[in-house]
PDB file of C-alpha atoms in Angstrom:
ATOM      1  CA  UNK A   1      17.707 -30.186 -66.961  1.00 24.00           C
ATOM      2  CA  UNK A   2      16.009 -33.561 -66.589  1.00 27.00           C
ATOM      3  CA  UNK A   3      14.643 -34.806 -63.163  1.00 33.00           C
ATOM      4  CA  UNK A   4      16.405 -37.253 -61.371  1.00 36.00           C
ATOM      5  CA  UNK A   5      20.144 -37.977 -59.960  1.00 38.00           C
ATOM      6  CA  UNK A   6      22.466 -38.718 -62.666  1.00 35.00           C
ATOM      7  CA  UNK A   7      22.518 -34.924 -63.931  1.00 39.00           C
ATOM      8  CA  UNK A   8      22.547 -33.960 -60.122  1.00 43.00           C
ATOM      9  CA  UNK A   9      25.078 -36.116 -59.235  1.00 39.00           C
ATOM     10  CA  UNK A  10      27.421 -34.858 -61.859  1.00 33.00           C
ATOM     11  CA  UNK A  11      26.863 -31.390 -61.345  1.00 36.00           C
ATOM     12  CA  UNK A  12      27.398 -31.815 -57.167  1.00 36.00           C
ATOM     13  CA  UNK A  13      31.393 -32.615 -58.363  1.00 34.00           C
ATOM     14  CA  UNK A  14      32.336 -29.380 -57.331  1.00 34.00           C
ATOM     15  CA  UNK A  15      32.600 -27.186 -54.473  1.00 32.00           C
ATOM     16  CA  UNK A  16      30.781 -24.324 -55.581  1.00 34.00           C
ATOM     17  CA  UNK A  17      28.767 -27.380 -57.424  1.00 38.00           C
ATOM     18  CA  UNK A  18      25.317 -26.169 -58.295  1.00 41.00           C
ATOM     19  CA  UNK A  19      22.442 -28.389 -59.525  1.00 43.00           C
ATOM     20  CA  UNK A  20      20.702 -25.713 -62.080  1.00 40.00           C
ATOM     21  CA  UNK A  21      16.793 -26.377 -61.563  1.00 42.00           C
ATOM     22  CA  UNK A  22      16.946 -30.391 -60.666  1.00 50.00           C
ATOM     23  CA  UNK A  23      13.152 -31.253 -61.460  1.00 49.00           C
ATOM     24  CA  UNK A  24      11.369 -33.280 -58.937  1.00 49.00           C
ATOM     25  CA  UNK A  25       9.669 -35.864 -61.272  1.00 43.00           C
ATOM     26  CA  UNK A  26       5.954 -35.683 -61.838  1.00 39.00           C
ATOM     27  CA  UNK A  27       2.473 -34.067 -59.577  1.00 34.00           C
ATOM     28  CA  UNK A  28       2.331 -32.653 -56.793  1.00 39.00           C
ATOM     29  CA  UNK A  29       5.029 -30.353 -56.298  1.00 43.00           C
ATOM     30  CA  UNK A  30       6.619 -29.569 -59.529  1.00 50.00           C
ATOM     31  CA  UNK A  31       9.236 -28.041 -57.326  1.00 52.00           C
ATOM     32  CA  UNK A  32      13.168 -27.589 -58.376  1.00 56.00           C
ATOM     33  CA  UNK A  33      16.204 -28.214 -56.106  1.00 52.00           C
ATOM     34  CA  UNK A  34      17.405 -25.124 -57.531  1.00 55.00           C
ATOM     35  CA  UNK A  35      20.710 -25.227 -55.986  1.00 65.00           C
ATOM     36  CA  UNK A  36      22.683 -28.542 -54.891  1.00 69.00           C
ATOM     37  CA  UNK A  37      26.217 -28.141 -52.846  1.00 68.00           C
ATOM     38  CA  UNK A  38      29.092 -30.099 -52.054  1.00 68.00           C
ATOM     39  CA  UNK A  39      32.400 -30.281 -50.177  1.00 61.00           C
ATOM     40  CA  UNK A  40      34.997 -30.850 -52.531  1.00 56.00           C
ATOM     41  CA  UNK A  41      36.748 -32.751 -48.843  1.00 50.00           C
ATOM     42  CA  UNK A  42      35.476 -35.602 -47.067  1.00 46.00           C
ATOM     43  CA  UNK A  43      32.613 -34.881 -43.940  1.00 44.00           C
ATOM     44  CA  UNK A  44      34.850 -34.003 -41.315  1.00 43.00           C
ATOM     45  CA  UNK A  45      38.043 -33.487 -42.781  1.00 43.00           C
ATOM     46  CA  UNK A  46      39.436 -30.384 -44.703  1.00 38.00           C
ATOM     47  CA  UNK A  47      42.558 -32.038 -45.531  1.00 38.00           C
ATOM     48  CA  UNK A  48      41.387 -35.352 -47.214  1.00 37.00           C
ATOM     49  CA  UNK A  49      39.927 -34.711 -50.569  1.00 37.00           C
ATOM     50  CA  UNK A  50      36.031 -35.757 -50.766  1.00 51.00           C
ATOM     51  CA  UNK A  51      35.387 -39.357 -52.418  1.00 49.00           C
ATOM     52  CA  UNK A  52      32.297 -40.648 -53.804  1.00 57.00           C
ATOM     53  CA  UNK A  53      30.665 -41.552 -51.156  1.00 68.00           C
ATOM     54  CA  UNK A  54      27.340 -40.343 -49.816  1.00 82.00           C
ATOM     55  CA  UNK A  55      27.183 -37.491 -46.758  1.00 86.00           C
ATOM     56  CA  UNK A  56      24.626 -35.951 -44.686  1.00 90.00           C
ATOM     57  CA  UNK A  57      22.643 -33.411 -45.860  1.00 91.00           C
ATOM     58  CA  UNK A  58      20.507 -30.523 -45.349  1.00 92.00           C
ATOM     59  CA  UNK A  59      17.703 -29.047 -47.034  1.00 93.00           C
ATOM     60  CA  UNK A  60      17.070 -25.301 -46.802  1.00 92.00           C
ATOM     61  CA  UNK A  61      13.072 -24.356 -48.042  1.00 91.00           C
ATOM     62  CA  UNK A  62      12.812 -20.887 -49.233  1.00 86.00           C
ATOM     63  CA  UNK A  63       9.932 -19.329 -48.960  1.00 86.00           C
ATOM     64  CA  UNK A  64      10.684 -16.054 -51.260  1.00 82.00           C
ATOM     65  CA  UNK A  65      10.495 -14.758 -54.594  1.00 80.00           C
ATOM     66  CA  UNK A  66      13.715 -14.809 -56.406  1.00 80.00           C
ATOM     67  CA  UNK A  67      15.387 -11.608 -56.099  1.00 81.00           C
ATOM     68  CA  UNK A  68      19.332 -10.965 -55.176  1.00 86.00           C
ATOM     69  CA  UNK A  69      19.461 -10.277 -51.383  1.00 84.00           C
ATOM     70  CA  UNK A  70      17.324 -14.185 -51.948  1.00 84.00           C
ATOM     71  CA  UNK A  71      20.133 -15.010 -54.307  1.00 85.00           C
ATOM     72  CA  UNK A  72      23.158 -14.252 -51.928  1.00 88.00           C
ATOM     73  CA  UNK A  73      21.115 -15.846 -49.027  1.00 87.00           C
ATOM     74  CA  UNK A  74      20.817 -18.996 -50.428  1.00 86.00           C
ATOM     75  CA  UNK A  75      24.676 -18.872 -51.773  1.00 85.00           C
ATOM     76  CA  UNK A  76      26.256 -18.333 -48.453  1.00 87.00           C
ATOM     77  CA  UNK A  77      23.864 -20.859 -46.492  1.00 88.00           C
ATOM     78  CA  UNK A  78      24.846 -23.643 -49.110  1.00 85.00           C
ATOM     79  CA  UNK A  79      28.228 -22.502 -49.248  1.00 83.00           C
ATOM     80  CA  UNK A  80      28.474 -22.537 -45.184  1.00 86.00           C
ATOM     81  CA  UNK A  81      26.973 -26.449 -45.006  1.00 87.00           C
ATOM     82  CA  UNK A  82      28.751 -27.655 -48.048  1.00 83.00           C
ATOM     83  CA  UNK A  83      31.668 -26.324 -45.860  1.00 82.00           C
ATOM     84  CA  UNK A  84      31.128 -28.478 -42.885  1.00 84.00           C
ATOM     85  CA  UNK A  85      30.559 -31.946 -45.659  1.00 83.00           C
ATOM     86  CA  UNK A  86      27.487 -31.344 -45.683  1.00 87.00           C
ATOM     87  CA  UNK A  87      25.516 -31.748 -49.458  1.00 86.00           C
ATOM     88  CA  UNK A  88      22.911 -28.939 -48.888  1.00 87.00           C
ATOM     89  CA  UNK A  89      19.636 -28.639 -51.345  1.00 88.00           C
ATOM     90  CA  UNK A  90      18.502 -25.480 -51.642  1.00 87.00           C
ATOM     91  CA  UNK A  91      15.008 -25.120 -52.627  1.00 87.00           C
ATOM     92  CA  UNK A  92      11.997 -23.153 -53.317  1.00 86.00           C
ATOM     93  CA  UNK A  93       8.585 -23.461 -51.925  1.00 86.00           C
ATOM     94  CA  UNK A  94       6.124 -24.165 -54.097  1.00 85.00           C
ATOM     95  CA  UNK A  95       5.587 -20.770 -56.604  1.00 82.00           C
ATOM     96  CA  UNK A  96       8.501 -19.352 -54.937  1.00 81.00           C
ATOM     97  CA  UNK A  97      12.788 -18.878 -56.228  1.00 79.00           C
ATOM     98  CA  UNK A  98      12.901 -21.594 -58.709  1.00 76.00           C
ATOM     99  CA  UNK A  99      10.091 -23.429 -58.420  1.00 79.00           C
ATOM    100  CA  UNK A 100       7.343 -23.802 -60.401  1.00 77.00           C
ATOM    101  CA  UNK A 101       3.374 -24.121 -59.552  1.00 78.00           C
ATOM    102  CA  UNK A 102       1.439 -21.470 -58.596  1.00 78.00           C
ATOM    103  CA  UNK A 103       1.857 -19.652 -55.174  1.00 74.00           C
ATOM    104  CA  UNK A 104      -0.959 -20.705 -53.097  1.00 71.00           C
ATOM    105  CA  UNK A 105      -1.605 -19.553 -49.809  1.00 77.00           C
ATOM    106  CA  UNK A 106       1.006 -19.975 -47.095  1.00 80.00           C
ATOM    107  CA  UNK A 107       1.706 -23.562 -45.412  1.00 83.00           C
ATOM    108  CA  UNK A 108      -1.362 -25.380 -47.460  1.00 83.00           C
ATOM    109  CA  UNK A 109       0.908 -27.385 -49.295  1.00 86.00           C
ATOM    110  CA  UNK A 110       4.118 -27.337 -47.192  1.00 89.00           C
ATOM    111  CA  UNK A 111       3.531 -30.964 -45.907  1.00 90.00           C
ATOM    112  CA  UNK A 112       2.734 -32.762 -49.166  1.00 89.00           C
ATOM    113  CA  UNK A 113       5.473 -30.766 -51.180  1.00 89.00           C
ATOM    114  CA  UNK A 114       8.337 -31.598 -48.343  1.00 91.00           C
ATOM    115  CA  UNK A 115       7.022 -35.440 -48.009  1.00 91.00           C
ATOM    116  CA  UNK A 116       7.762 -35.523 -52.079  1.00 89.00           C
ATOM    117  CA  UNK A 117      11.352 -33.212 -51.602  1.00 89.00           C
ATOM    118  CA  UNK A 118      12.624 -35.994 -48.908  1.00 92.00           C
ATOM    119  CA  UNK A 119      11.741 -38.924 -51.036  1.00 90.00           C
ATOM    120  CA  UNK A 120      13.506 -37.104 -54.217  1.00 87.00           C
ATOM    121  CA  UNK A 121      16.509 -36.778 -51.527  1.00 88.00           C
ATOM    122  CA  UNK A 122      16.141 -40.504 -50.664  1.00 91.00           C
ATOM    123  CA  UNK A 123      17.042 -41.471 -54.341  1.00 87.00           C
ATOM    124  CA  UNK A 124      20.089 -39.294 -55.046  1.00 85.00           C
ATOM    125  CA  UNK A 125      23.526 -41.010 -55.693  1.00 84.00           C
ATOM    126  CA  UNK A 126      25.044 -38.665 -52.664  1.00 84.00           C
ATOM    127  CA  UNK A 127      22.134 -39.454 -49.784  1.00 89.00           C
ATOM    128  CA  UNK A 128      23.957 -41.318 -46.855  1.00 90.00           C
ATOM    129  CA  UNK A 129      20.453 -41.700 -45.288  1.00 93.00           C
ATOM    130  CA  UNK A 130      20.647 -38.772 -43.042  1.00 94.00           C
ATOM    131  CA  UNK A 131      18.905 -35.523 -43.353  1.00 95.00           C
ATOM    132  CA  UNK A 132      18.629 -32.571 -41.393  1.00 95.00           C
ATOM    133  CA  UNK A 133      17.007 -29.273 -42.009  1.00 95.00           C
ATOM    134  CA  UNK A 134      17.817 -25.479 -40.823  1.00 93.00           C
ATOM    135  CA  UNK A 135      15.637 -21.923 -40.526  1.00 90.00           C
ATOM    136  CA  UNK A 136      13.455 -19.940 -38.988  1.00 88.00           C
ATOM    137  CA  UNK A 137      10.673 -18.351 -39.154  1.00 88.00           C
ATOM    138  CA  UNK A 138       8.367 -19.747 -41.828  1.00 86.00           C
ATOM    139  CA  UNK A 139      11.608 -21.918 -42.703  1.00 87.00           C
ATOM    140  CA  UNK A 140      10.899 -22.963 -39.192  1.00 89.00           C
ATOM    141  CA  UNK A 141       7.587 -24.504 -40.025  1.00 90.00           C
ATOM    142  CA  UNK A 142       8.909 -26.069 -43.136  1.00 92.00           C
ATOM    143  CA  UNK A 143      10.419 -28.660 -40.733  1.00 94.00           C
ATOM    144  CA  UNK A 144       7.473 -28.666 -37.963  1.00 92.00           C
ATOM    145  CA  UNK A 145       5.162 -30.185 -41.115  1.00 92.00           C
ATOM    146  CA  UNK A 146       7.990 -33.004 -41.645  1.00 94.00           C
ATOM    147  CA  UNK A 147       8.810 -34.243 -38.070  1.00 93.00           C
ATOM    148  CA  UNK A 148       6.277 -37.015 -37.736  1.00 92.00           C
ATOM    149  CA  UNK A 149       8.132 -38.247 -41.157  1.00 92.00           C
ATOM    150  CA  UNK A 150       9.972 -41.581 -41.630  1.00 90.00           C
ATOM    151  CA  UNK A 151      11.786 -43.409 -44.411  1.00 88.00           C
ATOM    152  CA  UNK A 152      13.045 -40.988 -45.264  1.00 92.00           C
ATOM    153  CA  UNK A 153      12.707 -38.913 -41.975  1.00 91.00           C
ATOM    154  CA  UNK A 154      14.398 -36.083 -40.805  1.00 94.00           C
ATOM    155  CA  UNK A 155      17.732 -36.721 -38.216  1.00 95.00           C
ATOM    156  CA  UNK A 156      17.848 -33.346 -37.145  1.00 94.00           C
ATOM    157  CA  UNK A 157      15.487 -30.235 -37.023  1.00 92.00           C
ATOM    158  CA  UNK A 158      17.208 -26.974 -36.299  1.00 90.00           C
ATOM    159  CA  UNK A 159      14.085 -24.313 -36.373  1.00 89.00           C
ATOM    160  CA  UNK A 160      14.427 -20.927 -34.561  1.00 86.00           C
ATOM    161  CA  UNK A 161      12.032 -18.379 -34.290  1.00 84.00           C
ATOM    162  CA  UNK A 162       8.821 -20.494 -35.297  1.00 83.00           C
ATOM    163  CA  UNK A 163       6.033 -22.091 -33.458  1.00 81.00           C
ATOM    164  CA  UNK A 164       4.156 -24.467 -33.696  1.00 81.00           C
ATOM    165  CA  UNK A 165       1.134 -22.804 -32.353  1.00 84.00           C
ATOM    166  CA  UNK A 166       0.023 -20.189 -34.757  1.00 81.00           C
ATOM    167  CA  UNK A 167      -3.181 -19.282 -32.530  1.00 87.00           C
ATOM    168  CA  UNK A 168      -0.507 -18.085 -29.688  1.00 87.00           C
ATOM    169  CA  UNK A 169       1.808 -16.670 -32.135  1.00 83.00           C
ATOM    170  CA  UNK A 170      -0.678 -14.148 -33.167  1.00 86.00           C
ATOM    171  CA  UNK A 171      -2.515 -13.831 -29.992  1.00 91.00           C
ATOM    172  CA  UNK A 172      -0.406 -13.406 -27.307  1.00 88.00           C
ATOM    173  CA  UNK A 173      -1.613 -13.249 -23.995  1.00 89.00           C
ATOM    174  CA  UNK A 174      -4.952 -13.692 -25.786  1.00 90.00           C
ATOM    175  CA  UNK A 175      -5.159 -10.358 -27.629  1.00 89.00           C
ATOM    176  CA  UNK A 176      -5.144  -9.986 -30.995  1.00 87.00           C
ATOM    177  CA  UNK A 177      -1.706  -8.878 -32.035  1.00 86.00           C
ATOM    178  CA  UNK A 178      -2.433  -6.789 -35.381  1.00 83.00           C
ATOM    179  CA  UNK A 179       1.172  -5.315 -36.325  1.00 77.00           C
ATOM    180  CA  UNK A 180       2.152  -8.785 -36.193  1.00 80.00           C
ATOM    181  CA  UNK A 181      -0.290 -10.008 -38.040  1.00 81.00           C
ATOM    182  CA  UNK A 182      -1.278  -7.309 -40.678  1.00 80.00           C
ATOM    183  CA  UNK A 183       2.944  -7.221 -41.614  1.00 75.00           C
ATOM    184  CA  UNK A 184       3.821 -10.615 -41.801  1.00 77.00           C
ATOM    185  CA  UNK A 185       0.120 -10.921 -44.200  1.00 75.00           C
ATOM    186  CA  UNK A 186       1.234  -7.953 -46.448  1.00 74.00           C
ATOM    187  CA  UNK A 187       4.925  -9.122 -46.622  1.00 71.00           C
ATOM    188  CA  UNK A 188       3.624 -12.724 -47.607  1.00 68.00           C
ATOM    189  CA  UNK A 189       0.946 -11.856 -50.151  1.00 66.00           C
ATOM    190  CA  UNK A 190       1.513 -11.718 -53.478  1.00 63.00           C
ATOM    191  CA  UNK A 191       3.857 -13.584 -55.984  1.00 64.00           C
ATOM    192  CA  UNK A 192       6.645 -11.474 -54.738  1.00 70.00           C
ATOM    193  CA  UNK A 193       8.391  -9.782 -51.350  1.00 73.00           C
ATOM    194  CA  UNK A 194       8.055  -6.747 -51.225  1.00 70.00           C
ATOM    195  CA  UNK A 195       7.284  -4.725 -47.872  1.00 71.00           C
ATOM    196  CA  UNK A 196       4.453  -2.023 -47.570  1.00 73.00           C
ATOM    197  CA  UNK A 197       5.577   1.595 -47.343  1.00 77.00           C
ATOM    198  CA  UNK A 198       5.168   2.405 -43.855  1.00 78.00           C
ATOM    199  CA  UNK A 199       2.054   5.399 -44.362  1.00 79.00           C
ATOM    200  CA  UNK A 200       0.417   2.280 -45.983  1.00 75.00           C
ATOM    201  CA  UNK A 201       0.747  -0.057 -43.204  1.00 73.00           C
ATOM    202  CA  UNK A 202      -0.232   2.919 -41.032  1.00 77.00           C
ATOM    203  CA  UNK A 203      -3.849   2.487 -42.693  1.00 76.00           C
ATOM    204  CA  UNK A 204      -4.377  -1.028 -41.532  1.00 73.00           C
ATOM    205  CA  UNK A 205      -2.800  -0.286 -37.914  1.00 72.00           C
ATOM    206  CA  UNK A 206      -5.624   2.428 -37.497  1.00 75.00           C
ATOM    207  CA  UNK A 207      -8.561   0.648 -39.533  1.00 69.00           C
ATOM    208  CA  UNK A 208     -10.789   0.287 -36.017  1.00 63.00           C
ATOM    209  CA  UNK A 209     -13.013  -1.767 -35.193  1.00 59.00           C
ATOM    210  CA  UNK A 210     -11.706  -4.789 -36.556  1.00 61.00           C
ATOM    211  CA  UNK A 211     -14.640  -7.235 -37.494  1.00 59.00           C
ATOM    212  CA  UNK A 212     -14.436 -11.092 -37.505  1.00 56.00           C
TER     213      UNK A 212
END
C-alpha cells in the first residue's frame, strides 16, 4: 500500500478498520502503521454515528516480533481505544511486527523513529491535533523519548512500569541487579521473542565473578 493518508483514510471507514502496512514515506524509519482503528460513532457518543471529522488519537509502539499472542495484543488494544473515539495507530518499532529496517539495538533509534511517526500522524485526514500515547515497560520509554516534543507533541503520556532512569532500574539500591538484567537482555536480543529455557538462564545467574 502506498505511504501517505488517502489509502489510510479510506481504510479507517470502519470499525474494525485496519490500515494494512501504511508506509511512512522515505529515510529514517521505514516504519509501517501496521494497524489504523476507528470508531464507527462520534468521540464520546455511542449513539451518534461517527462523521468525518478528525478525533484524538493514540499511538501504541510495539516493540515485538510478530507472532499471535503480538497479534491479539495489538487487536484488543486498538479495538479498546477505537472504542472510546479514539483513532489508535498501532505500530512496530523499527525491525519489529510490521516494520521494516533492521533491528538495532534497543532505544538507539526510538527518538528519531517516533519524531518521524508523530509528524506522519500530523498529516493524516483524521488527526484533530491531539495525540496521546499508552504502555509500559519498554512501551513506557517509547513516550519518555517524545515528551520534550512539539508540533506535533504529545497531549497525554500514559507510561506504567518504565523509568526514566535506566542506571536505577538495573541497580537498585546500588547493586547490580543481574536476573533483571541478564532476562530482560536475553528476552530482547535477537530478531525475535522468545524466552530462555530456565536451565539456560540458570548459567548466566551462576556465571561468577562478573567482570566489567
Amino acid at each position: 500500500m502506498a505511504a501517505g493518508g488517502a489509502d489510510c483514510a479510506a481504510a479507517a471507514g470502519d470499525w474494525a478498520g485496519q490500515c494494512d502496512r501504511c508506509r511512512l514515506a522515505g529515510p529514517p524509519a521505514r516504519l509501517s502503521a501496521s494497524q489504523l482503528w476507528r470508531s464507527p460513532r462520534a468521540p464520546g457518543d455511542r449513539d451518534r454515528p461517527r462523521t468525518a471529522a478528525a478525533t484524538p488519537t493514540i499511538l501504541v509502539r510495539i516493540p515485538y516480533s510478530k507472532q499471535i499472542k503480538h497479534i491479539l495484543f495489538a487487536r484488543t488494544i486498538g479495538h479498546l481505544w477505537a472504542s472510546h473515539g479514539y483513532t489508535t495507530v498501532i505500530q512496530g518499532t523499527r525491525g519489529r511486527y510490521e516494520s521494516g529496517g533492521s533491528y538495532d539495538p534497543p532505544f538507539v533509534n526510538e527518538a528519531q523513529d517516533g519524531q518521524a511517526t508523530l509528524q506522519w500522524i500530523a498529516q493524516q485526514p483524521w488527526y484533530d491535533g491531539h495525540i496521546g500515547m499508552w504502555g509500559g515497560s519498554y512501551f513506557g520509554y517509547t513516550q519518555w523519548v517524545l515528551a520534550d516534543q512539539s508540533d506535533p507533541g504529545l497531549s497525554a503520556l500514559i507510561p506504567q512500569i518504565c523509568s526514566t532512569d535506566f542506571y536505577r532500574m538495573f541497580y537498585p539500591g546500588g547493586a547490580f541487579s543481574l536476573e533483571s538484567a541478564l532476562y530482560w537482555a536475553t528476552l530482547s536480543y535477537g530478531s525475535r521473542d522468545v524466552p530462555l529455557p530456565p536451565e539456560q538462564l540458570q548459567r548466566g545467574y551462576e556465571g561468577w565473578p562478573l567482570h566489567s
